[in-house]
Short mmCIF file of C-alpha atoms and ligand atoms in Angstrom, two decimals:
data_model
loop_
_atom_site.label_atom_id
_atom_site.label_comp_id
_atom_site.label_asym_id
_atom_site.label_seq_id
_atom_site.Cartn_x
_atom_site.Cartn_y
_atom_site.Cartn_z
CA MET A 121 69.77 32.74 -38.85
CA PRO A 122 72.56 30.96 -36.91
CA GLU A 123 72.68 27.23 -37.40
CA PRO A 124 70.97 25.59 -34.44
CA ASN A 125 73.14 23.36 -32.32
CA LEU A 126 71.10 20.17 -31.99
CA ASP A 127 73.72 18.38 -29.94
CA ASN A 128 73.63 21.04 -27.22
CA LEU A 129 69.85 21.06 -27.29
CA LYS A 130 69.73 17.28 -26.91
CA THR A 131 72.25 17.22 -24.04
CA GLU A 132 70.39 19.99 -22.22
CA ALA A 133 66.98 18.39 -22.76
CA PHE A 134 68.15 14.95 -21.55
CA ARG A 135 69.75 16.48 -18.49
CA LEU A 136 66.56 18.34 -17.56
CA ILE A 137 64.27 15.36 -18.29
CA ASP A 138 66.34 13.04 -16.14
CA SER A 139 66.48 15.47 -13.24
CA ALA A 140 62.78 16.49 -13.26
CA ALA A 141 61.55 16.15 -9.69
CA ASP A 142 57.89 15.36 -10.48
CA SER A 143 55.48 15.08 -13.36
CA ALA A 144 54.44 18.76 -13.12
CA ALA A 145 58.08 19.85 -13.50
CA LEU A 146 58.45 17.39 -16.40
CA GLU A 147 55.49 18.97 -18.21
CA GLU A 148 57.17 22.37 -17.96
CA ILE A 149 60.30 20.94 -19.52
CA HIS A 150 58.19 19.40 -22.26
CA VAL A 151 56.73 22.82 -23.01
CA LYS A 152 60.21 24.35 -22.96
CA PHE A 153 61.40 22.07 -25.79
CA LEU A 154 58.36 20.74 -27.60
CA GLY A 155 55.59 23.21 -26.73
CA ARG A 156 54.15 25.60 -29.32
CA LYS A 157 57.07 27.95 -28.78
CA GLY A 158 59.46 25.25 -27.60
CA GLU A 159 63.11 25.35 -28.56
CA LEU A 160 62.97 22.32 -30.84
CA THR A 161 59.61 23.35 -32.27
CA LEU A 162 61.16 26.64 -33.33
CA VAL A 163 64.04 24.83 -34.95
CA LEU A 164 61.65 22.62 -36.89
CA ARG A 165 59.60 25.57 -37.91
CA SER A 166 62.64 27.50 -39.15
CA LEU A 167 63.85 24.68 -41.39
CA GLY A 168 61.99 26.17 -44.32
CA GLU A 169 64.10 29.29 -44.14
CA LEU A 170 67.37 27.40 -44.50
CA PRO A 171 69.31 26.88 -47.72
CA PRO A 172 68.35 23.52 -49.29
CA GLU A 173 71.60 21.60 -48.50
CA GLN A 174 71.49 22.66 -44.91
CA ARG A 175 67.82 21.80 -44.71
CA LYS A 176 68.49 18.32 -46.11
CA LEU A 177 71.03 17.72 -43.44
CA LEU A 178 69.28 19.32 -40.47
CA GLY A 179 65.71 18.27 -41.26
CA PRO A 180 66.09 14.54 -40.58
CA GLN A 181 68.32 15.24 -37.57
CA ALA A 182 65.80 17.60 -36.00
CA ASN A 183 62.90 15.25 -36.67
CA SER A 184 64.64 12.25 -35.20
CA LEU A 185 65.65 14.35 -32.19
CA LYS A 186 62.00 15.25 -31.76
CA ASN A 187 61.03 11.58 -31.75
CA LEU A 188 63.85 10.76 -29.41
CA LEU A 189 62.85 13.48 -26.98
CA GLU A 190 59.19 12.45 -27.06
CA GLU A 191 60.21 8.89 -26.21
CA ARG A 192 62.43 10.06 -23.41
CA PHE A 193 59.64 12.27 -22.06
CA GLN A 194 57.17 9.38 -22.22
CA ALA A 195 59.48 7.04 -20.36
CA ARG A 196 60.25 9.61 -17.66
CA ARG A 197 56.57 10.55 -17.34
CA PHE A 198 55.66 6.93 -16.73
CA GLU A 199 58.43 6.60 -14.13
CA LEU A 200 57.40 9.75 -12.23
CA GLU A 201 53.66 8.96 -12.26
CA LYS A 202 54.28 5.49 -10.92
CA LYS A 203 56.42 6.93 -8.13
CA GLU A 204 53.73 9.50 -7.28
CA THR A 205 50.93 6.92 -7.27
CA ASP A 206 52.97 4.68 -5.01
CA GLN A 207 53.58 7.54 -2.61
CA ARG A 208 49.90 8.45 -2.55
CA LEU A 209 48.82 4.87 -1.88
CA THR A 210 51.37 4.42 0.87
CA GLY A 211 50.05 7.56 2.57
CA GLN A 212 46.50 6.21 2.43
CA SER A 213 47.15 2.64 3.35
CA VAL A 214 45.59 1.00 6.42
CA ASP A 215 47.85 -0.95 8.69
CA VAL A 216 45.66 -3.91 9.58
CA THR A 217 48.08 -5.00 12.28
CA LEU A 218 47.48 -1.87 14.40
CA PRO A 219 45.39 -2.39 17.56
CA VAL A 220 41.77 -1.37 17.05
CA GLY A 221 38.87 -0.40 19.33
CA THR A 222 40.86 1.95 21.51
CA ARG A 223 37.74 4.13 21.64
CA ARG A 224 34.79 2.39 23.19
CA ALA A 225 31.38 3.10 21.73
CA ALA A 226 28.98 4.44 24.35
CA ARG A 227 25.45 3.14 24.63
CA PRO A 228 22.50 3.62 26.97
CA HIS A 229 22.43 1.91 30.36
CA PRO A 230 20.34 -1.30 30.29
CA LEU A 231 17.69 0.38 32.45
CA THR A 232 17.50 3.29 30.00
CA GLN A 233 17.22 0.84 27.11
CA ILE A 234 14.27 -0.94 28.76
CA ASN A 235 12.68 2.33 29.84
CA ASN A 236 12.83 3.60 26.23
CA GLU A 237 11.47 0.33 24.92
CA ILE A 238 8.49 0.50 27.30
CA LEU A 239 7.81 4.10 26.29
CA SER A 240 7.94 3.40 22.57
CA ILE A 241 5.52 0.47 22.83
CA PHE A 242 2.96 2.68 24.56
CA GLN A 243 3.67 5.66 22.34
CA GLU A 244 2.73 3.49 19.38
CA LEU A 245 -0.59 2.89 21.15
CA GLY A 246 -1.18 6.64 21.41
CA PHE A 247 0.07 7.28 24.96
CA GLU A 248 1.87 10.60 25.52
CA VAL A 249 4.88 10.89 27.84
CA ALA A 250 4.21 12.89 31.03
CA ASP A 251 6.47 13.96 33.86
CA GLY A 252 6.27 14.77 37.56
CA PRO A 253 8.59 15.80 40.41
CA GLU A 254 10.56 13.31 42.50
CA ILE A 255 10.00 15.41 45.62
CA GLU A 256 6.27 15.22 46.13
CA THR A 257 3.73 16.43 48.63
CA ASP A 258 1.82 14.05 50.85
CA HIS A 259 -1.28 15.12 48.93
CA TYR A 260 -0.16 13.92 45.50
CA ASN A 261 1.66 10.80 46.66
CA PHE A 262 -1.09 9.58 49.01
CA THR A 263 -4.19 11.63 49.83
CA ALA A 264 -5.31 12.40 46.28
CA LEU A 265 -4.76 8.73 45.48
CA ASN A 266 -7.39 7.74 48.02
CA ILE A 267 -4.82 6.95 50.71
CA PRO A 268 -5.78 9.31 53.56
CA LYS A 269 -3.56 9.95 56.57
CA ASP A 270 -3.43 6.98 58.95
CA HIS A 271 -4.73 4.65 56.24
CA PRO A 272 -2.96 1.30 56.66
CA ALA A 273 -2.20 1.21 52.92
CA ARG A 274 0.53 3.79 53.61
CA ASP A 275 2.48 0.98 55.21
CA MET A 276 2.70 -0.75 51.83
CA GLN A 277 5.26 1.83 50.79
CA ASP A 278 7.75 2.83 53.48
CA THR A 279 8.44 6.44 52.84
CA PHE A 280 11.34 8.87 53.06
CA TYR A 281 9.79 12.03 54.52
CA ILE A 282 11.46 15.41 54.20
CA GLY A 283 11.25 17.87 57.09
CA LYS A 284 8.08 17.73 59.17
CA GLY A 285 6.28 15.36 56.84
CA ASN A 286 4.37 17.24 54.17
CA LEU A 287 7.16 16.68 51.64
CA LEU A 288 8.48 13.27 50.71
CA LEU A 289 10.39 11.39 48.04
CA ARG A 290 7.67 9.90 45.85
CA THR A 291 7.17 6.20 46.50
CA HIS A 292 5.63 5.51 43.10
CA THR A 293 4.88 7.31 39.83
CA SER A 294 1.12 7.32 40.51
CA PRO A 295 1.11 11.01 41.65
CA VAL A 296 1.69 11.91 37.98
CA GLN A 297 -1.83 10.57 37.32
CA ILE A 298 -3.24 13.26 39.62
CA ARG A 299 -1.06 16.05 38.22
CA VAL A 300 -2.14 15.20 34.66
CA MET A 301 -5.86 14.85 35.47
CA GLU A 302 -5.83 18.20 37.30
CA LYS A 303 -4.58 19.94 34.19
CA ARG A 304 -6.17 18.04 31.35
CA LYS A 305 -9.63 16.80 30.64
CA PRO A 306 -10.41 13.36 29.19
CA PRO A 307 -9.99 11.65 26.83
CA LEU A 308 -6.33 11.21 27.73
CA ARG A 309 -3.66 8.56 27.54
CA ILE A 310 -0.34 9.15 29.29
CA ILE A 311 2.75 7.20 30.19
CA ALA A 312 5.01 8.56 32.96
CA PRO A 313 8.48 7.18 33.59
CA GLY A 314 10.60 8.12 36.58
CA ARG A 315 12.65 7.40 39.66
CA VAL A 316 10.95 6.45 42.91
CA TYR A 317 12.14 5.94 46.48
CA ARG A 318 11.20 3.58 49.27
CA HIS A 319 12.67 3.12 52.71
CA GLU A 320 13.41 -0.54 52.06
CA ALA A 321 16.31 -2.86 52.75
CA THR A 322 18.15 -3.72 49.56
CA ASP A 323 18.20 -7.33 48.44
CA ALA A 324 18.44 -9.21 45.12
CA THR A 325 15.05 -7.94 43.93
CA HIS A 326 14.50 -4.75 45.94
CA SER A 327 16.24 -1.40 45.91
CA ALA A 328 15.54 1.78 47.90
CA ILE A 329 15.79 3.77 44.66
CA PHE A 330 14.26 2.24 41.56
CA HIS A 331 12.30 3.16 38.45
CA GLN A 332 8.69 2.84 37.46
CA VAL A 333 6.58 3.57 34.42
CA GLU A 334 3.03 4.68 35.12
CA GLY A 335 0.22 4.46 32.60
CA LEU A 336 -3.20 6.11 32.63
CA ALA A 337 -6.06 6.14 30.13
CA VAL A 338 -9.32 8.01 30.76
CA ALA A 339 -12.27 8.18 28.36
CA GLU A 340 -15.93 7.32 28.10
CA ASN A 341 -16.67 3.60 28.15
CA LEU A 342 -13.20 2.31 28.96
CA SER A 343 -13.48 -1.10 30.60
CA PHE A 344 -11.32 -3.69 32.26
CA ALA A 345 -11.18 -5.42 28.87
CA ASP A 346 -9.28 -2.38 27.51
CA LEU A 347 -6.83 -2.63 30.41
CA LYS A 348 -6.29 -6.35 29.81
CA GLY A 349 -5.94 -5.99 26.05
CA THR A 350 -3.49 -3.10 26.32
CA LEU A 351 -1.27 -4.77 28.92
CA ALA A 352 -1.35 -8.20 27.27
CA LEU A 353 -0.24 -6.59 24.02
CA PHE A 354 2.52 -4.82 25.91
CA ALA A 355 3.72 -8.11 27.41
CA ARG A 356 3.82 -9.80 24.02
CA ARG A 357 5.78 -6.91 22.52
CA MET A 358 8.20 -6.85 25.44
CA PHE A 359 8.74 -10.58 25.97
CA GLY A 360 7.88 -12.09 22.61
CA PRO A 361 4.76 -13.51 20.91
CA GLN A 362 4.92 -16.75 22.91
CA SER A 363 4.59 -15.00 26.26
CA GLU A 364 1.29 -15.20 28.10
CA ALA A 365 -0.18 -12.70 30.52
CA ARG A 366 -2.38 -13.49 33.52
CA PHE A 367 -4.23 -11.22 35.93
CA ARG A 368 -4.98 -11.82 39.57
CA PRO A 369 -6.88 -9.64 42.01
CA SER A 370 -4.88 -7.22 44.11
CA TYR A 371 -5.46 -4.16 46.24
CA PHE A 372 -4.38 -0.59 45.56
CA PRO A 373 -6.56 2.12 47.17
CA PHE A 374 -6.62 4.25 44.01
CA VAL A 375 -8.13 1.57 41.76
CA GLU A 376 -11.24 -0.60 41.92
CA PRO A 377 -11.05 -3.37 40.92
CA GLY A 378 -7.32 -3.75 41.30
CA ALA A 379 -5.09 -6.42 39.78
CA GLU A 380 -1.57 -7.61 39.26
CA MET A 381 -0.39 -8.79 35.91
CA LEU A 382 1.88 -11.80 35.71
CA VAL A 383 3.71 -13.04 32.63
CA SER A 384 4.65 -16.61 31.87
CA CYS A 385 8.21 -17.16 33.06
CA ILE A 386 10.52 -16.46 30.15
CA PHE A 387 13.19 -18.72 31.64
CA CYS A 388 11.26 -21.98 32.06
CA LYS A 389 8.19 -21.38 29.84
CA LYS A 390 5.88 -22.17 32.77
CA ALA A 391 7.60 -25.46 33.71
CA GLY A 392 8.68 -23.93 37.03
CA CYS A 393 12.19 -22.78 37.92
CA ARG A 394 14.22 -20.94 40.54
CA VAL A 395 13.48 -17.49 39.08
CA CYS A 396 9.67 -17.87 39.20
CA LYS A 397 9.88 -19.76 42.48
CA MET A 398 8.45 -22.86 40.75
CA THR A 399 5.16 -21.10 39.92
CA GLY A 400 5.75 -20.64 36.17
CA TRP A 401 4.65 -16.99 36.43
CA LEU A 402 6.39 -13.70 37.22
CA GLU A 403 4.73 -10.63 38.72
CA LEU A 404 5.18 -7.61 36.51
CA LEU A 405 2.95 -4.75 37.51
CA GLY A 406 0.04 -3.37 39.48
CA ALA A 407 -3.05 -2.10 37.66
CA GLY A 408 -6.77 -1.43 37.91
CA MET A 409 -9.73 0.77 37.05
CA VAL A 410 -9.38 4.32 38.38
CA HIS A 411 -11.29 4.65 41.68
CA PRO A 412 -14.27 7.07 41.62
CA ASN A 413 -12.84 8.85 44.69
CA VAL A 414 -9.74 9.72 42.66
CA PHE A 415 -11.85 11.13 39.81
CA ASN A 416 -13.85 13.18 42.30
CA LYS A 417 -10.67 14.71 43.77
CA VAL A 418 -9.59 16.01 40.35
CA GLY A 419 -13.02 17.11 39.19
CA ILE A 420 -13.69 14.39 36.62
CA ASN A 421 -17.22 13.01 36.65
CA PRO A 422 -16.99 9.26 37.47
CA GLU A 423 -20.52 8.76 36.11
CA LYS A 424 -19.36 9.88 32.70
CA PHE A 425 -15.75 8.72 32.50
CA THR A 426 -13.90 5.56 33.32
CA GLY A 427 -10.20 4.87 33.19
CA PHE A 428 -7.50 2.31 33.76
CA ALA A 429 -4.06 2.76 35.31
CA PHE A 430 -0.99 0.64 35.77
CA GLY A 431 2.48 0.92 37.28
CA MET A 432 5.44 -1.29 36.46
CA GLY A 433 8.97 -1.65 37.79
CA VAL A 434 11.60 -0.98 35.12
CA GLU A 435 14.31 -2.95 36.98
CA ARG A 436 12.09 -5.98 37.25
CA ILE A 437 11.31 -5.97 33.54
CA ALA A 438 15.00 -5.50 32.69
CA MET A 439 15.92 -8.39 35.00
CA LEU A 440 13.39 -10.64 33.28
CA LYS A 441 14.31 -9.63 29.80
CA PHE A 442 18.08 -9.86 30.26
CA GLY A 443 18.07 -12.78 32.70
CA ILE A 444 19.72 -10.80 35.52
CA ASN A 445 19.40 -12.27 38.99
CA ASP A 446 20.48 -9.34 41.19
CA ILE A 447 19.05 -5.81 40.99
CA ARG A 448 22.22 -4.33 42.55
CA LEU A 449 24.19 -5.07 39.37
CA PHE A 450 22.39 -2.17 37.69
CA TYR A 451 23.82 0.38 40.10
CA ASP A 452 27.41 -0.79 40.57
CA ASN A 453 28.70 0.96 37.43
CA ASP A 454 30.81 -2.05 36.63
CA LEU A 455 31.63 -1.86 32.91
CA ARG A 456 32.22 -5.61 32.73
CA PHE A 457 28.50 -5.99 33.51
CA LEU A 458 27.14 -2.98 31.62
CA GLU A 459 29.01 -3.70 28.39
CA GLN A 460 27.03 -6.90 27.93
CA PHE A 461 23.88 -4.99 26.96
C1 FA5 B 60 2.72 0.58 42.96
O1 FA5 B 60 3.72 1.26 43.12
C2 FA5 B 60 1.48 1.17 42.32
N1 FA5 B 60 1.64 2.58 42.21
C3 FA5 B 60 1.24 0.51 40.98
C4 FA5 B 60 -0.08 0.82 40.39
C5 FA5 B 60 -0.23 1.87 39.50
C6 FA5 B 60 -1.21 0.08 40.73
C7 FA5 B 60 -1.46 2.18 38.97
C8 FA5 B 60 -2.45 0.39 40.21
C9 FA5 B 60 -2.58 1.40 39.32
P1 FA5 B 60 3.83 -1.63 43.77
O2 FA5 B 60 4.26 -1.17 45.09
O3 FA5 B 60 3.37 -3.05 43.65
O4 FA5 B 60 2.66 -0.75 43.15
O5 FA5 B 60 5.04 -1.41 42.74
C10 FA5 B 60 4.89 -1.59 41.35
C11 FA5 B 60 6.09 -2.33 40.77
O6 FA5 B 60 7.30 -1.67 41.17
C12 FA5 B 60 6.24 -3.74 41.28
O7 FA5 B 60 5.47 -4.63 40.51
C13 FA5 B 60 7.70 -3.98 41.09
O8 FA5 B 60 7.96 -4.33 39.74
C14 FA5 B 60 8.32 -2.63 41.33
N2 FA5 B 60 8.89 -2.50 42.69
C15 FA5 B 60 8.25 -2.29 43.86
N3 FA5 B 60 9.11 -2.18 44.88
C16 FA5 B 60 10.35 -2.28 44.36
C17 FA5 B 60 11.69 -2.22 44.89
N4 FA5 B 60 11.91 -1.99 46.17
N5 FA5 B 60 12.72 -2.38 44.04
C18 FA5 B 60 12.50 -2.59 42.72
N6 FA5 B 60 11.27 -2.66 42.16
C19 FA5 B 60 10.21 -2.50 42.96
#
């Protein structure tokens, strides 16, 4: 066996270790020299086959070279791993000085937020969401609701008629009451949100297009106390536990008796302010016990069943809740306004 040249082996190993590009390459070099079949390993293993004098000389040299190489490998390994970790961290780092928020988070329109809040309060009370068309017939919008042709109550809601007058843009969500009662038999509890239209001049509190939520409950033995309890609970949930609700008589042809619900002014707590016109109370909705004539039109026996109904303006509730003083702000699509909610 030729005498191994340890000097050459050392020079070559140092050269490769120093030039290893990364820790994976370094491990290959380690295997090449110190692995199971590595060049230096083979030298060490072959020592036993050498004549004794040669072995005496080469043995310590080879062993110290092995230690030397292991040290060199360890040092280089440490160097390379540090470099690689640094590179990885730099790639992952967050530059906290970069501008943020270039993407704006979308959220529902304030009217949608209030609409959803109203629905979920009533859904918790067992009301199901119902739906009806925005283009209605005279029958559903008026006649079936006990407002016959030429009845003066039609003047309460100036109407957009379509064509010769049998079709119109619904002036309230009450026609959904009729559509539901035609299809379903009591007991029933529904809540019907939607857009409504009135031929009205726009001002700070009125719009020609606005939104209502209609409610209807029909069962045996429902009384005005159920109506009051349900709506008072709604007001507390919507405006907070301190809010009070008050009812005063009102007239809607499709209910008897009819009422309006007022809530204590959330701005002045009943002390009187500009918003409540110094009365301490704000009008929120129309309501009442379903009129027997309405039940008769949909084939429900008014001797057996009673019911209560209510209709509220979504804009008005949103204005109260958010402290908004002009209804037109909802429709301007001005992000400076909308982003506040
Ligand atoms: C009605 O529309 C009845 N259908 C309510 C009802 C339902 C009574 C069931 C009895 C039983 P009224 O016209 O008052 O009633 O309108 C109801 C609510 O809609 C009002 O309290 C108000 O909050 C809102 N509202 C009415 N007109 C406008 C308008 N032009 N702009 C914005 N909100 C309005």
